[in-house]
PDB file of C-alpha atoms in Angstrom:
ATOM      1  CA  MET A  16    -105.333 -70.754 195.747  1.00  0.00           C
ATOM      2  CA  PHE A  17    -104.198 -67.474 197.681  1.00  0.00           C
ATOM      3  CA  TYR A  18    -103.971 -68.391 201.116  1.00  0.00           C
ATOM      4  CA  PRO A  19    -102.181 -71.727 200.330  1.00  0.00           C
ATOM      5  CA  LEU A  20     -99.554 -69.448 198.649  1.00  0.00           C
ATOM      6  CA  LEU A  21     -99.351 -67.107 201.576  1.00  0.00           C
ATOM      7  CA  GLY A  22     -98.591 -69.970 203.617  1.00  0.00           C
ATOM      8  CA  LEU A  23     -95.741 -71.112 201.476  1.00  0.00           C
ATOM      9  CA  PHE A  24     -94.412 -67.562 201.702  1.00  0.00           C
ATOM     10  CA  GLY A  25     -94.434 -67.472 205.116  1.00  0.00           C
ATOM     11  CA  LEU A  26     -92.921 -70.485 205.505  1.00  0.00           C
ATOM     12  CA  CYS A  27     -89.730 -69.160 203.118  1.00  0.00           C
ATOM     13  CA  ALA A  28     -89.915 -66.191 204.901  1.00  0.00           C
ATOM     14  CA  GLY A  29     -89.093 -67.963 208.100  1.00  0.00           C
ATOM     15  CA  ILE A  30     -86.718 -70.076 206.683  1.00  0.00           C
ATOM     16  CA  THR A  31     -84.608 -67.543 205.184  1.00  0.00           C
ATOM     17  CA  THR A  32     -84.896 -65.168 208.597  1.00  0.00           C
ATOM     18  CA  LEU A  33     -83.633 -68.426 210.710  1.00  0.00           C
ATOM     19  CA  LEU A  34     -80.976 -69.286 208.088  1.00  0.00           C
ATOM     20  CA  PHE A  35     -79.835 -65.475 207.554  1.00  0.00           C
ATOM     21  CA  GLY A  36     -81.260 -63.695 210.624  1.00  0.00           C
ATOM     22  CA  PHE A  37     -82.931 -61.200 208.556  1.00  0.00           C
ATOM     23  CA  GLY A  38     -84.735 -61.766 204.853  1.00  0.00           C
ATOM     24  CA  GLY A  39     -88.537 -62.177 205.817  1.00  0.00           C
ATOM     25  CA  GLY A  40     -89.350 -58.948 204.308  1.00  0.00           C
ATOM     26  CA  PHE A  41     -86.861 -59.236 201.673  1.00  0.00           C
ATOM     27  CA  PHE A  42     -88.759 -62.196 200.550  1.00  0.00           C
ATOM     28  CA  ALA A  43     -92.458 -61.840 201.437  1.00  0.00           C
ATOM     29  CA  VAL A  44     -93.235 -57.990 200.234  1.00  0.00           C
ATOM     30  CA  PRO A  45     -92.155 -59.095 196.505  1.00  0.00           C
ATOM     31  CA  LEU A  46     -93.990 -62.529 196.640  1.00  0.00           C
ATOM     32  CA  LEU A  47     -97.115 -60.555 198.734  1.00  0.00           C
ATOM     33  CA  TYR A  48     -96.950 -57.614 195.848  1.00  0.00           C
ATOM     34  CA  ALA A  49     -96.710 -59.754 192.892  1.00  0.00           C
ATOM     35  CA  LEU A  50     -99.409 -62.150 194.399  1.00  0.00           C
ATOM     36  CA  LEU A  51    -101.467 -58.850 195.377  1.00  0.00           C
ATOM     37  CA  LEU A  52    -101.410 -57.771 191.741  1.00  0.00           C
ATOM     38  CA  THR A  53    -102.153 -60.985 190.153  1.00  0.00           C
ATOM     39  CA  SER A  54    -105.196 -62.018 192.176  1.00  0.00           C
ATOM     40  CA  HIS A  55    -106.851 -58.652 191.848  1.00  0.00           C
ATOM     41  CA  GLY A  56    -106.297 -57.402 188.630  1.00  0.00           C
ATOM     42  CA  ALA A  57    -103.880 -54.485 187.332  1.00  0.00           C
ATOM     43  CA  GLY A  58    -106.565 -51.475 187.086  1.00  0.00           C
ATOM     44  CA  THR A  59    -107.952 -52.250 190.898  1.00  0.00           C
ATOM     45  CA  GLU A  60    -107.549 -50.162 193.802  1.00  0.00           C
ATOM     46  CA  VAL A  61    -105.905 -52.976 195.778  1.00  0.00           C
ATOM     47  CA  ALA A  62    -103.150 -53.268 192.817  1.00  0.00           C
ATOM     48  CA  GLN A  63    -102.558 -49.339 192.881  1.00  0.00           C
ATOM     49  CA  HIS A  64    -101.496 -49.926 196.482  1.00  0.00           C
ATOM     50  CA  ALA A  65    -100.199 -53.591 196.268  1.00  0.00           C
ATOM     51  CA  MET A  66     -96.820 -52.410 197.264  1.00  0.00           C
ATOM     52  CA  GLN A  67     -97.865 -50.364 200.201  1.00  0.00           C
ATOM     53  CA  ILE A  68    -100.072 -53.277 201.455  1.00  0.00           C
ATOM     54  CA  ALA A  69     -97.076 -55.373 201.207  1.00  0.00           C
ATOM     55  CA  VAL A  70     -94.656 -53.304 203.146  1.00  0.00           C
ATOM     56  CA  ALA A  71     -97.287 -52.592 205.474  1.00  0.00           C
ATOM     57  CA  THR A  72     -97.831 -56.203 206.302  1.00  0.00           C
ATOM     58  CA  SER A  73     -94.363 -56.876 206.747  1.00  0.00           C
ATOM     59  CA  ALA A  74     -93.870 -53.771 209.229  1.00  0.00           C
ATOM     60  CA  THR A  75     -96.792 -55.141 211.052  1.00  0.00           C
ATOM     61  CA  LEU A  76     -95.313 -58.488 211.590  1.00  0.00           C
ATOM     62  CA  MET A  77     -91.545 -56.931 212.333  1.00  0.00           C
ATOM     63  CA  ILE A  78     -93.608 -54.945 215.110  1.00  0.00           C
ATOM     64  CA  PHE A  79     -94.495 -58.644 216.904  1.00  0.00           C
ATOM     65  CA  SER A  80     -91.257 -60.457 216.278  1.00  0.00           C
ATOM     66  CA  SER A  81     -89.591 -57.702 217.664  1.00  0.00           C
ATOM     67  CA  ALA A  82     -91.876 -57.391 220.701  1.00  0.00           C
ATOM     68  CA  LEU A  83     -91.333 -61.031 221.240  1.00  0.00           C
ATOM     69  CA  ALA A  84     -87.341 -60.678 220.410  1.00  0.00           C
ATOM     70  CA  THR A  85     -87.171 -57.914 223.228  1.00  0.00           C
ATOM     71  CA  TRP A  86     -89.436 -59.735 225.822  1.00  0.00           C
ATOM     72  CA  ARG A  87     -86.953 -63.039 225.527  1.00  0.00           C
ATOM     73  CA  HIS A  88     -84.165 -60.699 225.941  1.00  0.00           C
ATOM     74  CA  HIS A  89     -85.258 -58.937 228.714  1.00  0.00           C
ATOM     75  CA  ARG A  90     -86.246 -61.676 230.747  1.00  0.00           C
ATOM     76  CA  ALA A  91     -82.824 -63.571 229.910  1.00  0.00           C
ATOM     77  CA  GLY A  92     -80.880 -60.383 231.250  1.00  0.00           C
ATOM     78  CA  SER A  93     -79.342 -59.904 227.818  1.00  0.00           C
ATOM     79  CA  LEU A  94     -80.974 -56.405 227.173  1.00  0.00           C
ATOM     80  CA  ARG A  95     -78.991 -53.066 227.450  1.00  0.00           C
ATOM     81  CA  TRP A  96     -81.753 -51.097 228.463  1.00  0.00           C
ATOM     82  CA  ASP A  97     -79.720 -48.178 228.653  1.00  0.00           C
ATOM     83  CA  LEU A  98     -78.637 -48.389 224.673  1.00  0.00           C
ATOM     84  CA  VAL A  99     -82.084 -49.336 223.798  1.00  0.00           C
ATOM     85  CA  ARG A 100     -84.175 -46.417 225.269  1.00  0.00           C
ATOM     86  CA  PRO A 101     -82.574 -43.790 223.507  1.00  0.00           C
ATOM     87  CA  LEU A 102     -83.647 -45.247 220.265  1.00  0.00           C
ATOM     88  CA  ALA A 103     -87.369 -45.414 221.005  1.00  0.00           C
ATOM     89  CA  PRO A 104     -88.198 -41.904 220.241  1.00  0.00           C
ATOM     90  CA  ALA A 105     -86.477 -41.956 216.725  1.00  0.00           C
ATOM     91  CA  ILE A 106     -88.203 -45.445 215.755  1.00  0.00           C
ATOM     92  CA  ALA A 107     -91.660 -44.076 217.175  1.00  0.00           C
ATOM     93  CA  MET A 108     -91.016 -41.097 214.903  1.00  0.00           C
ATOM     94  CA  GLY A 109     -90.049 -42.513 211.902  1.00  0.00           C
ATOM     95  CA  ALA A 110     -93.477 -45.128 212.441  1.00  0.00           C
ATOM     96  CA  LEU A 111     -95.450 -42.060 212.522  1.00  0.00           C
ATOM     97  CA  LEU A 112     -93.778 -40.289 209.721  1.00  0.00           C
ATOM     98  CA  GLY A 113     -94.095 -43.505 207.497  1.00  0.00           C
ATOM     99  CA  ALA A 114     -97.722 -44.151 208.546  1.00  0.00           C
ATOM    100  CA  TRP A 115     -98.584 -40.905 207.581  1.00  0.00           C
ATOM    101  CA  ALA A 116     -96.606 -40.596 204.157  1.00  0.00           C
ATOM    102  CA  ALA A 117     -97.704 -43.854 202.820  1.00  0.00           C
ATOM    103  CA  PRO A 118    -100.928 -42.897 201.124  1.00  0.00           C
ATOM    104  CA  TYR A 119     -98.858 -39.883 199.414  1.00  0.00           C
ATOM    105  CA  VAL A 120     -96.219 -42.201 198.291  1.00  0.00           C
ATOM    106  CA  ALA A 121     -96.887 -43.351 194.399  1.00  0.00           C
ATOM    107  CA  SER A 122     -96.304 -47.354 194.154  1.00  0.00           C
ATOM    108  CA  ALA A 123     -93.396 -46.988 191.931  1.00  0.00           C
ATOM    109  CA  TRP A 124     -91.311 -44.786 194.065  1.00  0.00           C
ATOM    110  CA  LEU A 125     -91.909 -47.263 196.719  1.00  0.00           C
ATOM    111  CA  ARG A 126     -90.985 -50.178 194.747  1.00  0.00           C
ATOM    112  CA  TRP A 127     -87.546 -48.406 193.749  1.00  0.00           C
ATOM    113  CA  LEU A 128     -87.015 -47.223 197.269  1.00  0.00           C
ATOM    114  CA  PHE A 129     -87.693 -50.702 198.299  1.00  0.00           C
ATOM    115  CA  ILE A 130     -84.937 -52.065 195.514  1.00  0.00           C
ATOM    116  CA  ALA A 131     -82.110 -49.641 197.134  1.00  0.00           C
ATOM    117  CA  TYR A 132     -83.031 -50.796 200.585  1.00  0.00           C
ATOM    118  CA  LEU A 133     -82.496 -54.310 199.374  1.00  0.00           C
ATOM    119  CA  LEU A 134     -79.647 -53.553 197.400  1.00  0.00           C
ATOM    120  CA  LEU A 135     -77.628 -51.426 200.792  1.00  0.00           C
ATOM    121  CA  SER A 136     -79.125 -54.105 203.026  1.00  0.00           C
ATOM    122  CA  LEU A 137     -77.363 -56.716 201.327  1.00  0.00           C
ATOM    123  CA  LEU A 138     -74.254 -55.128 200.560  1.00  0.00           C
ATOM    124  CA  ASP A 139     -74.080 -54.291 204.295  1.00  0.00           C
ATOM    125  CA  ALA A 140     -74.287 -57.517 204.970  1.00  0.00           C
ATOM    126  CA  TRP A 141     -71.768 -58.526 202.570  1.00  0.00           C
ATOM    127  CA  LEU A 142     -69.172 -56.090 203.604  1.00  0.00           C
ATOM    128  CA  ARG A 143     -69.440 -56.137 207.354  1.00  0.00           C
ATOM    129  CA  PRO A 144     -67.425 -58.603 209.235  1.00  0.00           C
ATOM    130  CA  GLY A 145     -69.198 -60.784 211.040  1.00  0.00           C
ATOM    131  CA  PHE A 146     -71.714 -61.864 208.684  1.00  0.00           C
ATOM    132  CA  LEU A 147     -70.085 -63.658 205.660  1.00  0.00           C
ATOM    133  CA  ARG A 148     -66.257 -63.600 207.723  1.00  0.00           C
ATOM    134  CA  ALA A 149     -65.369 -63.711 211.238  1.00  0.00           C
ATOM    135  CA  GLY A 150     -64.330 -60.288 212.642  1.00  0.00           C
ATOM    136  CA  GLU A 151     -61.234 -59.143 214.879  1.00  0.00           C
ATOM    137  CA  GLN A 152     -63.328 -56.989 217.266  1.00  0.00           C
ATOM    138  CA  ARG A 153     -64.443 -58.580 220.525  1.00  0.00           C
ATOM    139  CA  LEU A 154     -67.575 -57.228 222.594  1.00  0.00           C
ATOM    140  CA  ASP A 155     -66.707 -56.027 226.303  1.00  0.00           C
ATOM    141  CA  ALA A 156     -70.511 -55.041 227.162  1.00  0.00           C
ATOM    142  CA  PRO A 157     -71.517 -56.914 230.065  1.00  0.00           C
ATOM    143  CA  GLY A 158     -73.108 -60.286 229.329  1.00  0.00           C
ATOM    144  CA  ASN A 159     -71.270 -60.403 226.110  1.00  0.00           C
ATOM    145  CA  ALA A 160     -67.462 -60.685 227.177  1.00  0.00           C
ATOM    146  CA  GLY A 161     -65.234 -63.076 224.880  1.00  0.00           C
ATOM    147  CA  THR A 162     -68.068 -62.836 222.525  1.00  0.00           C
ATOM    148  CA  ARG A 163     -66.716 -62.615 218.807  1.00  0.00           C
ATOM    149  CA  LEU A 164     -68.111 -60.173 216.360  1.00  0.00           C
TER     150      LEU A 164
END
């Protein structure tokens, strides 16, 4: 029953990502967390680190999906490397710090941090022009001329 549920979660995560442009982790992390707790029992080592496992699984999938998206945008000529390259050191440092801190952060704290992240992301999507309502700003970047935000 464990693997069919994982497949169903993956399908739902893919659908929410397709519909909204984000949401796979929003959907999959809580469900994977609950599945790990119920399938392994409350007192087990897996249950004690279920949130770390769920977040790490989501982060691993993001690495592959972002690499694929980057490659496709690069091939299409729509990637502005001059804007991407300066972000690489900060992304790498954040990944290293997160991997180092993961064993030291209590699962309860991680759950609350994830909930705060969800709320902030949803609030940002709701308030930012272009997600729920059309913005008035235009992009003048090469390859995006005339595109509305």
